[in-house]
Structure formats: structure tokens, C-alpha cells
Short mmCIF file of C-alpha atoms in Angstrom, two decimals:
data_model
loop_
_atom_site.label_atom_id
_atom_site.label_comp_id
_atom_site.label_asym_id
_atom_site.label_seq_id
_atom_site.Cartn_x
_atom_site.Cartn_y
_atom_site.Cartn_z
CA MET V 1 -20.65 -28.35 110.63
CA LYS V 2 -21.39 -25.58 112.42
CA PRO V 3 -21.81 -25.87 116.26
CA ILE V 4 -25.39 -25.16 117.43
CA GLY V 5 -24.85 -22.04 119.43
CA VAL V 6 -23.50 -20.73 116.29
CA LEU V 7 -26.44 -21.21 114.39
CA LEU V 8 -28.79 -20.17 117.04
CA LYS V 9 -27.12 -17.09 117.08
CA GLU V 10 -27.37 -16.62 113.28
CA LEU V 11 -31.07 -17.54 113.06
CA GLY V 12 -31.51 -14.58 115.61
CA TYR V 13 -32.90 -17.25 118.60
CA ILE V 14 -29.88 -16.33 120.90
CA THR V 15 -27.45 -13.16 121.85
CA GLU V 16 -23.75 -13.93 122.33
CA GLU V 17 -24.32 -12.48 125.97
CA GLN V 18 -26.92 -15.80 126.37
CA ILE V 19 -24.23 -17.99 124.71
CA GLN V 20 -21.53 -16.98 127.41
CA ILE V 21 -23.99 -17.49 130.43
CA ALA V 22 -25.05 -21.07 129.06
CA LEU V 23 -21.22 -21.64 129.15
CA GLN V 24 -20.80 -20.69 132.70
CA VAL V 25 -23.66 -22.73 133.78
CA GLN V 26 -22.19 -25.95 131.61
CA LYS V 27 -19.10 -25.53 133.83
CA LEU V 28 -21.07 -26.26 136.82
CA TYR V 29 -22.97 -29.04 134.65
CA SER V 30 -20.59 -30.67 132.58
CA ASP V 31 -22.53 -33.70 131.53
CA LYS V 32 -25.35 -31.40 129.70
CA LEU V 33 -25.09 -30.02 126.15
CA LEU V 34 -25.05 -26.53 125.49
CA GLY V 35 -28.40 -26.87 123.82
CA GLU V 36 -29.80 -28.23 126.77
CA ILE V 37 -29.20 -25.69 128.91
CA LEU V 38 -29.65 -22.76 126.28
CA GLN V 39 -33.53 -24.50 126.69
CA GLU V 40 -33.30 -25.29 130.47
CA LEU V 41 -32.52 -21.33 130.76
CA ASP V 42 -35.46 -20.49 128.18
CA PHE V 43 -32.97 -18.60 125.79
CA VAL V 44 -34.56 -20.99 123.14
CA THR V 45 -37.47 -23.47 122.61
CA SER V 46 -37.05 -27.43 121.70
CA ASP V 47 -38.41 -26.11 118.50
CA GLU V 48 -35.58 -23.64 117.68
CA ILE V 49 -33.34 -26.25 118.69
CA ALA V 50 -34.82 -28.59 116.24
CA ARG V 51 -34.85 -25.92 113.18
CA ALA V 52 -31.21 -25.19 114.18
CA ILE V 53 -30.47 -29.04 113.95
CA ALA V 54 -32.14 -29.44 110.49
CA ILE V 55 -30.06 -26.49 109.00
CA GLN V 56 -27.04 -28.18 110.70
CA ASN V 57 -27.67 -31.35 108.76
CA ASN V 58 -28.96 -30.28 105.93
CA LEU V 59 -32.17 -32.09 106.81
CA GLU V 60 -35.93 -30.96 106.32
CA TYR V 61 -37.83 -29.75 109.80
CA ILE V 62 -41.35 -31.20 110.15
CA ASP V 63 -43.91 -29.19 112.55
CA LEU V 64 -45.41 -32.32 114.18
CA ASP V 65 -48.76 -30.09 115.56
CA SER V 66 -49.76 -30.31 112.06
CA VAL V 67 -48.95 -33.96 111.09
CA VAL V 68 -50.78 -37.28 111.56
CA PRO V 69 -48.59 -40.03 111.31
CA GLU V 70 -49.87 -43.25 109.20
CA LYS V 71 -50.83 -46.39 111.23
CA ASP V 72 -48.57 -48.55 108.66
CA ALA V 73 -45.67 -46.28 109.49
CA LEU V 74 -46.29 -46.55 113.38
CA LEU V 75 -46.51 -50.58 113.60
CA LEU V 76 -43.08 -50.84 111.49
CA VAL V 77 -41.15 -49.61 114.68
CA PRO V 78 -41.58 -51.17 118.10
CA LYS V 79 -43.50 -49.39 120.71
CA ASP V 80 -40.59 -49.33 123.20
CA PHE V 81 -38.12 -48.23 120.99
CA ALA V 82 -39.87 -45.01 119.40
CA ILE V 83 -40.73 -44.17 122.84
CA SER V 84 -37.35 -44.69 124.39
CA THR V 85 -35.54 -43.16 121.53
CA PRO V 86 -37.50 -40.93 121.06
CA LEU V 87 -38.51 -40.81 117.33
CA LEU V 88 -41.82 -40.60 115.86
CA PRO V 89 -42.25 -43.04 112.25
CA ILE V 90 -44.39 -40.67 109.90
CA LYS V 91 -45.07 -42.23 106.16
CA ILE V 92 -44.41 -44.78 104.13
CA GLU V 93 -43.61 -43.63 100.51
CA ASN V 94 -42.39 -46.19 97.93
CA ASP V 95 -39.59 -48.21 99.88
CA THR V 96 -38.70 -45.08 102.40
CA LEU V 97 -39.90 -44.93 105.66
CA TYR V 98 -40.03 -41.04 106.89
CA ILE V 99 -39.34 -40.59 110.80
CA ALA V 100 -39.01 -37.68 112.90
CA ILE V 101 -36.15 -37.45 115.13
CA ASP V 102 -33.97 -34.82 116.91
CA ASN V 103 -30.87 -36.36 116.51
CA PRO V 104 -30.10 -37.81 113.18
CA ASN V 105 -26.42 -38.53 113.83
CA ASP V 106 -27.10 -41.58 115.79
CA LEU V 107 -25.78 -44.52 113.85
CA SER V 108 -26.95 -47.33 115.80
CA VAL V 109 -30.63 -45.77 115.54
CA TYR V 110 -30.38 -45.90 111.59
CA ASP V 111 -28.66 -49.29 111.64
CA TYR V 112 -31.63 -50.72 114.04
CA LEU V 113 -34.28 -48.96 111.99
CA VAL V 114 -33.37 -50.32 108.80
CA LYS V 115 -32.84 -53.83 109.96
CA THR V 116 -36.30 -53.89 111.74
CA THR V 117 -38.13 -52.38 109.12
CA GLY V 118 -36.62 -53.33 105.96
CA LYS V 119 -37.05 -50.19 104.42
CA LYS V 120 -34.90 -47.19 103.63
CA ILE V 121 -34.79 -44.59 106.49
CA LYS V 122 -35.12 -40.55 105.58
CA PHE V 123 -35.02 -38.88 109.14
CA LEU V 124 -36.81 -35.45 109.63
CA ILE V 125 -36.17 -33.23 112.20
CA GLY V 126 -38.55 -32.69 114.90
CA ASP V 127 -39.06 -30.58 118.17
CA LYS V 128 -37.73 -33.19 120.74
CA ASN V 129 -40.71 -32.65 123.41
CA LYS V 130 -43.18 -32.96 120.76
CA ILE V 131 -41.71 -35.91 119.32
CA ALA V 132 -41.54 -37.60 123.00
CA LYS V 133 -45.36 -36.48 123.50
CA TYR V 134 -46.89 -37.52 120.17
CA ALA V 135 -45.28 -40.97 120.19
CA LEU V 136 -46.60 -41.67 123.49
CA LEU V 137 -49.94 -40.63 122.08
CA TYR V 138 -49.95 -42.23 119.01
CA TYR V 139 -48.89 -45.39 120.18
CA TYR V 140 -51.03 -45.28 123.00
CA GLN V 141 -53.95 -45.00 120.88
CA LEU V 142 -53.08 -48.04 118.63
CA GLU V 143 -53.17 -50.30 121.54
CA ASN V 144 -56.07 -48.39 123.42
CA PRO V 145 -58.74 -46.77 121.08
CA ILE V 146 -60.19 -44.40 123.48
CA GLU V 147 -63.26 -43.66 121.01
CA LYS V 148 -64.44 -47.43 120.95
CA ARG V 149 -63.82 -47.84 124.85
CA ILE V 150 -66.05 -44.89 125.63
CA GLU V 151 -68.56 -46.14 123.26
CA GLU V 152 -68.47 -49.54 125.20
CA ILE V 153 -68.84 -47.91 128.79
CA ILE V 154 -71.82 -46.05 127.46
CA LYS V 155 -73.29 -49.35 125.91
CA SER V 156 -72.79 -51.08 128.97
CA PRO V 157 -75.56 -52.15 131.82
CA ASN V 158 -73.12 -51.21 134.36
CA PRO V 159 -71.01 -48.44 133.05
CA ASP V 160 -67.76 -47.57 135.03
CA VAL V 161 -68.54 -43.69 135.07
CA VAL V 162 -65.22 -43.11 136.99
CA LYS V 163 -63.37 -44.54 133.96
CA LEU V 164 -65.76 -42.73 130.92
CA VAL V 165 -64.66 -39.49 132.46
CA ASP V 166 -61.07 -40.26 132.47
CA LEU V 167 -61.38 -41.42 128.87
CA ILE V 168 -63.78 -38.24 127.59
CA ILE V 169 -61.24 -36.04 129.03
CA GLN V 170 -58.15 -38.22 127.44
CA ASN V 171 -60.20 -38.03 124.03
CA ALA V 172 -60.34 -34.44 124.22
CA ILE V 173 -56.40 -34.30 124.84
CA LYS V 174 -55.53 -36.37 122.19
CA ASP V 175 -57.94 -34.50 119.85
CA ARG V 176 -56.34 -31.05 120.70
CA ALA V 177 -59.48 -29.86 122.07
CA THR V 178 -59.55 -27.08 124.53
CA ASP V 179 -63.02 -26.98 126.13
CA ILE V 180 -65.37 -30.33 126.93
CA HIS V 181 -69.16 -29.43 127.03
CA ILE V 182 -71.29 -32.05 128.86
CA THR V 183 -74.92 -30.85 128.09
CA PRO V 184 -78.06 -32.47 129.24
CA GLU V 185 -81.21 -32.22 127.30
CA ILE V 186 -84.40 -34.14 127.80
CA LEU V 187 -83.53 -37.71 126.66
CA THR V 188 -79.85 -37.91 126.67
CA THR V 189 -76.66 -35.85 127.45
CA HIS V 190 -74.27 -34.78 124.80
CA VAL V 191 -70.49 -34.07 125.12
CA PHE V 192 -69.26 -31.78 122.91
CA PHE V 193 -65.23 -30.88 122.18
CA ARG V 194 -64.19 -27.06 121.12
CA ILE V 195 -61.47 -27.75 118.67
CA ASP V 196 -59.54 -24.85 116.84
CA GLY V 197 -62.57 -22.39 118.21
CA VAL V 198 -65.66 -24.40 117.20
CA LEU V 199 -67.50 -26.66 118.95
CA HIS V 200 -67.78 -30.25 117.23
CA HIS V 201 -70.59 -33.32 118.72
CA TYR V 202 -68.58 -36.50 119.87
CA TYR V 203 -71.04 -38.47 122.01
CA ALA V 204 -74.39 -38.91 123.00
CA MET V 205 -75.23 -41.22 126.24
CA PRO V 206 -78.23 -42.32 128.42
CA LYS V 207 -79.89 -39.45 130.45
CA HIS V 208 -79.74 -41.65 133.41
CA LEU V 209 -75.70 -41.31 133.47
CA HIS V 210 -75.66 -37.62 133.70
CA PRO V 211 -75.91 -37.08 137.40
CA GLN V 212 -73.05 -39.77 137.93
CA ILE V 213 -70.96 -38.04 135.61
CA VAL V 214 -71.55 -34.49 137.26
CA SER V 215 -71.13 -35.89 140.86
CA ARG V 216 -67.58 -37.29 139.55
CA ILE V 217 -66.85 -34.28 138.29
CA LYS V 218 -67.83 -32.44 141.35
CA ILE V 219 -65.85 -34.74 143.44
CA LEU V 220 -62.79 -33.99 141.21
CA SER V 221 -63.23 -30.40 141.72
CA SER V 222 -63.80 -30.27 145.10
CA MET V 223 -67.68 -28.74 144.83
CA ASN V 224 -70.50 -29.20 146.48
CA ILE V 225 -72.14 -32.32 145.10
CA ALA V 226 -75.34 -31.85 146.71
CA GLU V 227 -75.80 -28.30 145.40
CA GLN V 228 -77.41 -28.14 142.08
CA ARG V 229 -79.18 -24.84 141.97
CA ILE V 230 -76.25 -22.26 141.74
CA PRO V 231 -73.29 -22.33 139.50
CA GLN V 232 -70.02 -23.32 140.80
CA ASP V 233 -66.78 -23.15 139.78
CA GLY V 234 -63.37 -25.69 140.88
CA GLY V 235 -61.09 -27.60 139.19
CA PHE V 236 -58.30 -30.33 139.26
CA GLU V 237 -55.12 -32.00 137.68
CA PHE V 238 -55.30 -34.55 135.06
CA GLU V 239 -52.30 -36.56 134.14
CA PHE V 240 -52.28 -38.16 130.87
CA LEU V 241 -49.15 -39.98 129.13
CA LYS V 242 -46.71 -38.20 131.20
CA THR V 243 -48.29 -34.51 130.45
CA SER V 244 -49.94 -32.73 133.50
CA TYR V 245 -53.24 -30.50 132.84
CA ASP V 246 -54.99 -28.10 134.75
CA ILE V 247 -58.88 -28.75 134.38
CA ARG V 248 -61.23 -25.71 135.33
CA VAL V 249 -64.50 -26.56 135.83
CA SER V 250 -67.69 -24.83 135.88
CA THR V 251 -71.20 -25.88 136.32
CA LEU V 252 -74.78 -24.38 135.40
CA PRO V 253 -77.93 -25.30 136.71
CA THR V 254 -80.43 -25.70 133.28
CA LYS V 255 -84.04 -27.16 133.27
CA ASN V 256 -82.61 -30.37 131.95
CA GLY V 257 -79.78 -30.52 134.73
CA GLU V 258 -76.40 -29.19 135.58
CA ASN V 259 -74.65 -28.08 132.49
CA ILE V 260 -70.13 -28.68 132.78
CA VAL V 261 -67.82 -27.16 130.87
CA LEU V 262 -64.07 -28.18 131.71
CA ARG V 263 -61.06 -25.92 130.01
CA VAL V 264 -58.14 -28.31 129.51
CA LEU V 265 -54.96 -26.37 130.19
CA ALA V 266 -51.56 -28.02 129.89
CA LYS V 267 -49.16 -27.05 132.38
CA ASN V 268 -45.89 -25.33 131.39
CA ALA V 269 -47.27 -24.93 128.29
CA THR V 270 -44.58 -24.71 125.01
CA LEU V 271 -43.27 -21.25 124.37
CA PHE V 272 -43.47 -19.75 120.95
CA ASN V 273 -41.34 -18.25 118.67
CA ILE V 274 -43.59 -15.17 117.04
CA TYR V 275 -42.21 -16.39 113.47
CA ASN V 276 -44.19 -19.29 113.98
CA LEU V 277 -47.32 -17.75 114.96
CA GLY V 278 -48.35 -16.91 111.29
CA PHE V 279 -47.89 -13.07 111.06
CA GLU V 280 -46.53 -11.64 107.45
CA LYS V 281 -43.36 -10.62 107.38
CA ASP V 282 -44.12 -6.89 107.72
CA TYR V 283 -45.91 -7.44 110.99
CA ILE V 284 -43.06 -9.32 112.49
CA GLU V 285 -40.86 -6.27 111.71
CA LYS V 286 -43.04 -3.91 113.49
CA ILE V 287 -43.30 -6.14 116.61
CA GLU V 288 -39.66 -6.26 116.88
CA HIS V 289 -39.15 -2.91 116.23
CA TYR V 290 -41.90 -1.40 119.04
CA PHE V 291 -40.75 -4.44 121.42
CA SER V 292 -37.51 -2.85 121.35
CA LYS V 293 -38.32 0.68 122.48
CA PRO V 294 -37.57 1.96 125.77
CA TYR V 295 -40.92 2.94 127.06
CA GLY V 296 -44.61 3.37 126.05
CA ILE V 297 -47.42 0.96 125.93
CA ILE V 298 -48.46 -2.00 123.79
CA LEU V 299 -51.98 -3.42 123.40
CA ILE V 300 -53.06 -6.64 122.25
CA THR V 301 -56.88 -6.52 121.92
CA GLY V 302 -59.20 -9.33 120.59
CA PRO V 303 -62.26 -11.87 122.34
CA THR V 304 -61.45 -14.28 124.31
CA GLY V 305 -59.55 -17.45 123.18
CA SER V 306 -58.00 -15.04 120.18
CA GLY V 307 -54.51 -15.88 121.12
CA LYS V 308 -53.77 -12.45 122.77
CA THR V 309 -51.49 -13.92 125.47
CA THR V 310 -49.43 -16.23 122.95
CA THR V 311 -48.84 -13.57 120.74
CA LEU V 312 -48.03 -11.24 124.00
CA TYR V 313 -45.51 -13.73 125.53
CA SER V 314 -43.97 -14.62 122.37
CA ALA V 315 -43.02 -11.08 121.49
CA LEU V 316 -41.88 -10.54 125.07
CA ARG V 317 -39.32 -13.28 124.18
CA LYS V 318 -37.78 -10.77 121.62
CA ILE V 319 -36.67 -8.47 125.16
CA ASN V 320 -33.29 -9.63 126.39
CA PRO V 321 -34.24 -10.09 130.07
CA ILE V 322 -30.56 -10.16 130.94
CA GLU V 323 -30.27 -6.75 130.02
CA LYS V 324 -33.76 -5.44 131.50
CA ASN V 325 -35.70 -6.02 134.40
CA ILE V 326 -38.81 -7.82 133.13
CA LEU V 327 -41.76 -8.20 135.64
CA THR V 328 -45.10 -9.88 135.10
CA VAL V 329 -48.33 -10.12 136.46
CA GLU V 330 -50.95 -12.55 135.38
CA ASP V 331 -53.95 -14.11 135.85
CA PRO V 332 -52.52 -17.11 135.96
CA ILE V 333 -49.16 -17.41 134.66
CA GLU V 334 -49.50 -19.68 131.63
CA TYR V 335 -45.65 -19.79 130.59
CA ARG V 336 -42.74 -19.56 132.61
CA PHE V 337 -39.63 -17.72 131.79
CA THR V 338 -36.10 -17.58 133.26
CA PHE V 339 -34.97 -14.48 134.56
CA ILE V 340 -38.20 -12.82 134.28
CA LYS V 341 -40.11 -12.18 137.73
CA GLN V 342 -43.37 -13.39 137.42
CA SER V 343 -46.44 -12.82 139.98
CA GLU V 344 -49.70 -14.14 140.13
CA VAL V 345 -52.89 -12.37 140.75
CA ASN V 346 -54.43 -13.26 143.78
CA ILE V 347 -57.75 -11.74 144.55
CA LYS V 348 -58.40 -13.37 148.13
CA ALA V 349 -55.29 -11.60 149.47
CA GLY V 350 -55.96 -8.22 147.75
CA TYR V 351 -53.08 -8.86 144.99
CA THR V 352 -54.73 -7.26 141.73
CA PHE V 353 -53.40 -5.87 138.88
CA ALA V 354 -53.26 -2.26 140.06
CA LYS V 355 -51.74 -2.96 143.03
CA ALA V 356 -48.80 -5.35 141.50
CA ILE V 357 -48.26 -1.89 139.09
CA LYS V 358 -47.71 0.03 142.15
CA ALA V 359 -45.28 -2.69 143.50
CA PHE V 360 -43.12 -2.80 140.17
CA MET V 361 -42.66 0.64 140.41
CA ARG V 362 -40.56 0.09 143.28
CA GLN V 363 -38.56 -2.94 141.90
CA ASP V 364 -36.23 -0.84 139.40
CA PRO V 365 -38.52 -2.28 136.39
CA ASP V 366 -37.55 -1.59 132.89
CA VAL V 367 -40.61 -3.69 131.11
CA MET V 368 -43.90 -4.63 132.76
CA LEU V 369 -46.17 -7.14 131.49
CA ILE V 370 -49.83 -6.67 132.91
CA GLY V 371 -51.90 -9.68 131.84
CA GLU V 372 -54.91 -7.71 131.23
CA ILE V 373 -56.27 -4.08 131.71
CA ARG V 374 -59.88 -4.96 133.24
CA ASP V 375 -60.71 -1.51 135.06
CA GLU V 376 -59.98 2.22 135.40
CA GLU V 377 -57.62 1.95 138.06
CA THR V 378 -55.07 -0.73 136.09
CA ALA V 379 -55.48 1.61 133.08
CA GLU V 380 -54.53 4.48 134.64
CA LEU V 381 -51.62 3.07 136.52
CA ALA V 382 -50.22 1.16 133.19
CA ILE V 383 -50.19 4.51 131.00
CA ARG V 384 -48.64 6.45 133.80
CA ALA V 385 -45.85 4.03 134.00
CA SER V 386 -45.74 4.00 129.93
CA ILE V 387 -45.12 7.98 130.11
CA THR V 388 -42.48 7.49 132.74
CA GLY V 389 -39.88 5.72 130.91
CA HIS V 390 -41.28 1.82 131.03
CA LEU V 391 -42.34 -0.03 128.47
CA VAL V 392 -45.60 -1.70 129.15
CA LEU V 393 -47.48 -4.55 127.46
CA SER V 394 -50.80 -5.38 128.33
CA THR V 395 -54.06 -7.30 127.08
CA LEU V 396 -57.63 -5.43 126.45
CA HIS V 397 -60.92 -6.60 124.91
CA THR V 398 -61.73 -4.51 122.18
CA ASN V 399 -63.01 -5.62 118.34
CA ASN V 400 -60.44 -3.89 116.70
CA ALA V 401 -57.23 -1.76 116.90
CA VAL V 402 -58.31 1.73 116.69
CA SER V 403 -61.12 0.87 119.35
CA ALA V 404 -58.46 0.24 122.13
CA VAL V 405 -58.16 4.34 122.13
CA SER V 406 -62.29 4.59 122.83
CA ARG V 407 -61.84 1.96 125.05
CA LEU V 408 -58.91 3.59 127.14
CA GLU V 409 -61.21 6.63 127.14
CA ASP V 410 -64.22 4.88 128.65
CA MET V 411 -61.63 3.99 131.57
CA SER V 412 -61.03 7.75 132.35
CA ILE V 413 -57.99 7.96 130.70
CA LYS V 414 -57.27 11.41 129.48
CA THR V 415 -56.72 11.57 125.43
CA TYR V 416 -53.44 13.57 126.00
CA MET V 417 -51.99 10.34 128.22
CA ILE V 418 -53.38 7.98 125.57
CA ALA V 419 -51.45 9.52 122.73
CA GLU V 420 -48.56 10.15 124.69
CA GLY V 421 -48.25 6.60 126.26
CA LEU V 422 -49.48 4.32 123.04
CA LEU V 423 -47.05 3.03 120.69
CA LEU V 424 -48.77 -0.10 118.77
CA VAL V 425 -52.08 -1.91 119.44
CA ILE V 426 -52.69 -5.14 117.62
CA SER V 427 -55.85 -6.57 117.09
CA GLN V 428 -55.89 -10.19 116.44
CA ARG V 429 -58.06 -13.57 115.70
CA LEU V 430 -57.30 -16.92 115.02
CA VAL V 431 -58.32 -18.76 111.89
CA ARG V 432 -58.38 -22.36 111.08
CA LYS V 433 -55.75 -23.52 108.94
CA LEU V 434 -56.94 -25.89 105.77
CA CYS V 435 -55.93 -29.51 106.15
CA PRO V 436 -52.92 -29.87 104.13
CA TYR V 437 -53.86 -33.44 103.22
CA CYS V 438 -57.28 -32.89 101.99
CA LYS V 439 -57.39 -29.33 100.72
CA LYS V 440 -58.32 -28.96 97.08
CA PRO V 441 -57.91 -25.85 94.98
CA THR V 442 -60.65 -24.02 93.09
CA THR V 443 -60.95 -21.06 90.94
CA ILE V 444 -63.52 -17.85 91.98
CA LYS V 445 -64.05 -14.30 89.99
CA LYS V 446 -62.57 -11.59 92.35
CA GLU V 447 -66.39 -10.25 92.33
CA GLU V 448 -67.36 -12.95 94.36
CA LEU V 449 -65.23 -11.27 97.40
CA LEU V 450 -67.97 -8.58 97.15
CA LYS V 451 -70.19 -10.84 98.98
CA TYR V 452 -67.54 -10.83 101.88
CA GLY V 453 -67.66 -7.35 102.72
CA PHE V 454 -64.53 -6.56 100.34
CA SER V 455 -65.16 -3.09 98.50
CA GLU V 456 -64.24 -2.75 94.89
CA GLU V 457 -61.19 -0.64 95.87
CA GLU V 458 -59.83 -3.26 98.21
CA ILE V 459 -59.86 -5.79 95.33
CA LYS V 460 -58.86 -3.74 92.61
CA ASN V 461 -55.32 -5.11 92.44
CA LEU V 462 -56.44 -8.97 92.15
CA ASP V 463 -56.72 -10.66 88.89
CA GLU V 464 -60.04 -11.01 87.51
CA GLU V 465 -59.91 -14.95 88.72
CA ILE V 466 -58.02 -15.86 91.61
CA THR V 467 -57.46 -19.34 92.81
CA ILE V 468 -58.22 -20.42 96.64
CA TYR V 469 -58.58 -23.22 98.31
CA GLN V 470 -61.43 -25.26 99.64
CA LYS V 471 -62.25 -27.59 102.86
CA VAL V 472 -62.54 -31.30 102.25
CA GLY V 473 -62.43 -33.36 105.20
CA CYS V 474 -60.23 -36.49 106.04
CA GLU V 475 -59.79 -38.98 108.60
CA LYS V 476 -56.51 -37.00 109.47
CA CYS V 477 -58.22 -33.71 110.20
CA ASN V 478 -61.39 -35.81 111.52
CA HIS V 479 -63.07 -35.21 108.22
CA THR V 480 -63.70 -31.26 109.50
CA GLY V 481 -61.22 -30.04 106.56
CA TYR V 482 -59.22 -28.05 109.32
CA LEU V 483 -56.06 -29.03 111.08
CA GLY V 484 -54.55 -26.05 113.58
CA ARG V 485 -55.20 -22.38 113.42
CA ILE V 486 -53.20 -18.86 112.79
CA ALA V 487 -53.22 -15.70 113.95
CA VAL V 488 -54.61 -12.82 111.22
CA ALA V 489 -54.24 -9.40 112.35
CA GLU V 490 -54.31 -5.50 111.97
CA MET V 491 -51.78 -3.15 113.51
CA LEU V 492 -52.39 0.74 114.43
CA GLU V 493 -49.09 1.99 114.76
CA VAL V 494 -49.38 5.09 116.97
CA ASP V 495 -47.64 7.80 114.95
CA LYS V 496 -47.51 11.64 115.68
CA GLU V 497 -50.49 12.13 113.30
CA ILE V 498 -52.13 9.41 115.12
CA LYS V 499 -51.23 11.18 118.31
CA LYS V 500 -52.39 14.34 116.96
CA MET V 501 -56.01 12.98 116.18
CA ILE V 502 -56.13 11.24 119.55
CA VAL V 503 -55.58 14.34 121.21
CA GLU V 504 -58.15 16.25 119.11
CA GLY V 505 -60.83 13.74 120.21
CA LYS V 506 -61.08 12.45 116.40
CA SER V 507 -63.58 9.68 116.14
CA THR V 508 -62.40 5.91 115.81
CA LEU V 509 -63.68 5.96 111.91
CA GLU V 510 -61.74 9.32 111.36
CA ILE V 511 -58.39 7.37 113.17
CA GLU V 512 -58.69 4.34 111.02
CA LYS V 513 -59.76 5.78 107.90
CA ARG V 514 -56.25 7.54 108.05
CA ALA V 515 -54.36 4.87 109.54
CA ARG V 516 -55.43 2.67 106.40
CA GLU V 517 -54.61 5.27 104.09
CA LYS V 518 -51.32 5.27 105.71
CA GLY V 519 -50.94 1.61 105.05
CA MET V 520 -52.75 -0.18 108.02
CA ARG V 521 -54.08 -3.62 107.01
CA ILE V 522 -57.22 -4.26 108.60
CA LEU V 523 -58.04 -7.54 109.97
CA LYS V 524 -60.30 -9.18 106.88
CA GLU V 525 -57.64 -7.48 104.39
CA ASP V 526 -54.94 -9.81 106.11
CA THR V 527 -57.10 -12.90 106.69
CA LEU V 528 -57.50 -12.40 102.52
CA LEU V 529 -53.66 -12.72 102.18
CA LYS V 530 -53.99 -16.63 104.01
CA ILE V 531 -56.83 -17.26 101.84
CA LEU V 532 -54.87 -16.27 98.71
CA LYS V 533 -52.04 -18.36 100.10
CA GLY V 534 -54.12 -21.29 100.30
CA ILE V 535 -53.70 -21.60 104.34
CA THR V 536 -57.54 -20.55 105.26
CA THR V 537 -60.78 -20.18 103.72
CA LEU V 538 -63.39 -17.14 102.97
CA GLU V 539 -66.01 -19.27 105.20
CA GLU V 540 -63.44 -18.74 108.17
CA LEU V 541 -63.28 -15.15 107.12
CA LYS V 542 -67.01 -15.00 107.43
CA ARG V 543 -66.85 -16.83 110.90
CA VAL V 544 -64.27 -15.25 112.42
CA ILE V 545 -64.08 -11.49 111.12
CA GLU V 546 -67.27 -10.62 109.80
#
């Protein structure tokens, strides 16, 4: 059996230098395993450790974000044992109980499970942090069905609004919602959750509860309860099942009362591996190539909520922070890294993205991550840094990759500077993934794709009939037909020819046309690849891309 450090190195997750640093730390903390230290140093994630353990033990790896355990499986294993181990029962097939665990070599756990459940035991390897999180969540839900308790409070003659607000937030977290909308109408107040980028209606409540709900949320958010005429912003911390969340709150006066939106953000969010975001193999190779460049600027574009920051940080992990001095300015800091100097925008104190770049230049930087390019000053400083020997990474709001050029021009950046500095532009979106439990195949003629904006040229290499998958809906996906999201993207590589076109002032249409002739795959073409693989649907293509 190969040591975990060797496996992690072979998988490309860590370098020999990082292993040596971890071994030095282990001398100071002899009670810690090497894998734990590597994780605490942010050299690897718990997910990457799990994948290595799966290979080490010749067992199947399971992604718990896209799995819903069976109730019967959960009931077979005592809650206290599952949470303390930790482990997560997944399903029962024939006479076998499948269990997600991070340490498959503890014989006492195996023996206990066989004796207690009366079943054959099959271990699957999962991310230790996710096992602990979901064990708490699913056992809690077994004993405390949140939806039922919310309905009971709504129907109660004397509703406990404090508890109701807590339960609504808990239910949003349980169902992976990123936003909660509390919307007053003439007769009722409605609660919506945004899940995988789409709003879903959850509850209708009596209108008389709305002022009480608003007051409760305002108190939590340190807002002015008496002020109802103007929008307010605030926030608070919320703890649920040993995990802390930042809840950002926005109110908006409407004719029916104050509309409230709560953004749910997990603290210390889990770092991602660039391989797990859904990018095609050729895209990953391009990201690795350009993020290893010594200087230039790489931009990730797309609308709010398109996963730009996640991609940026995942790719940043490909840069060795031991060999290079990496500085970031963010708004706010979403992921925390060891050996990377992270700072946060503070508008009240006058610390802006632009001021951060100026300060960075005196810190002997190799790599600078600028959370977002919002104005002319930041754009100019970022471009200047990129052409004076620094690798600059940032995000920008544009609809596609080529539009980044015209957006920088709109910010008064000279074309020769754009051409000299720009290395790569990634434009991306997030599409919902089909639920693996209920999706079903169907056959269509390739001409059907013409209705979705594809040209004859773009589909000429497809078979006359193609198999795709449709959404269905089941309990495991809350009857939506979808479970989770995946990135689709287009990448503009700014080579010598594209640089020349930028300097000559060619239009974005001309640049895109030439880039496509050179092999650039636009967003809808990358989405089609995911459709043909049965990952997403034509409906998602129309909703997100068209």
C-alpha cells in the first residue's frame, strides 16, 4: 500500500517541497497524521485526501454533494455512532449496506456495523468533512423534520416568529439554497429559495406574520426597525449543526411591504480542485498552462453567481505559494489559504482594489489576485502590473470572453496595453446537472438543435439521431429533475495574431470569428458537450446561455 503522501504527489495534488514542509511541521506536532497537516496547511483539500485514500484502498470514491442517503439506510445505524465515527449510511442493495467513510481500515467499526445492522458492509470513501456535515444534517432531519415544524408554526394561532425565522434559514441550508426571498403580496407572504440558480416557491404564510418576520430579521441584522421607507443592508452570523454561516440581508420597500432577501454564505467555504468544476480536459490543460506564466493578466468573466470566484481560487491553487509571493485583495475573503497574503477591501477606511494594487507593488509580488475590476483606475493599475513582470488574476462582468477586450477599452485602457498584458479570458456560466437518480434518455434528430441557436455548420459532425437525457424529478432532487451545478465555459487565448487584431482595433465580432477558426469553443458549444454526455439539458442551455 502506497503512503498517502506518495499518492497525493502522483495525483498532482502536492509537490515534494510541500511534503517536506509538512514533515517539518509534523516534527512539532507528532500526534498529527501527515494527511491532516497537509490539509491544515491548505496544500490539499479533504476531498483530495479522500480520493487518494480511495485509490490507496482500491475502493470507490463517492461525491456526497450529489448523493441523497436512503432513510432506511440511515435508520440501520445508530445516530450517535454515525456522528462520532463519522460515517454516513448511503443505501441498501440486496443484503448489502453501503457506507461512506474516510477510514476504511478500522476493523472495530466494520465489526460493529456488521453486528448492529445484520448486513454485509461495503465501504465507499468520502470527504471526511462532508461525511461529518451530512451525517449531522440527515440524522437531524430524521428526528426534526424541518418542513413539518414550519407548517405547524404557520398554522399556529400564536406563531413563534423567532423559531420560524430560524427554521426557514435551516431549511434553506439543508436544501443547498444560496438565497432566501421573503416577498409580501396583498393576501399572503411568500418564501422562495434560490437553489442551483433558480427560484423555487416553498411557503405561503398569512400576511399578518410579515411585519413580525421583518422585525425579527432586522433585529438580527442590526438594522433600524422603525425605518420602512428606504432600503437597508445588514447581516448576522447563523450557526446550524456546528457550521457557521454569514447571512447578508437586504430590505426593499414595496407597495405591499418590505421585501427581504437573505444571502446564505458558509464560513470557511471548502476549497475546490480545478478538476472537479466540470471543465473539459482541454480547458484544464489551458488553465494549467496560463496560470504557470510569469506575467500577464488572466480574466474570468460572467454575470453575478456564475462561479467566477470559485474558478479563480481553484486555479490559483495550481500556483505554488512557497516559490511565489502571492497577494490578494478581495471583497470579501471567501476562501482562506496558508502562505498566501490575503487582504479585504474596506471602503470606509479607503482601502480599495486600486489602493491595494499600489501597496502590493511594494511587497515584492509575483502573483496578484484582484477580486474584481470595477473601475478605470483598477483596470489601468492591473494592466500595468501585468506588463511589468507580474501575473495578475481578476474577474470582470462581461457576457462573453471576447467582450472583455471592449470592456477594458471602455475603461480607457489603450489597445496596445490590453494586447501586451492579456493572456487568457475565461467566460463561464453554471448550468444545472441532471439528477442521476431519475433522468431518462431520449432520442432526437440533430436538426432539433437548430431551434436552440446552433447553425448547420456547428452540428454537421453529429449523427442524424442523437441521444440526450431529460429531467424527470424525484424525492432526491425535490422533484426538480436537477441536482447540483457544473461550469460551462469559453476561453479566448490571446496569442500573437489576436494581440495584433486588438492593436489594430478589430471589432469583437472579427476577433471572435478568428478565435473560433483557431479552435475556440463558445459557451453554447461547450454546453452541448455536457448535453451529449447526459450531464445537463437543452432547457438549461436555453435558460442560461441563449
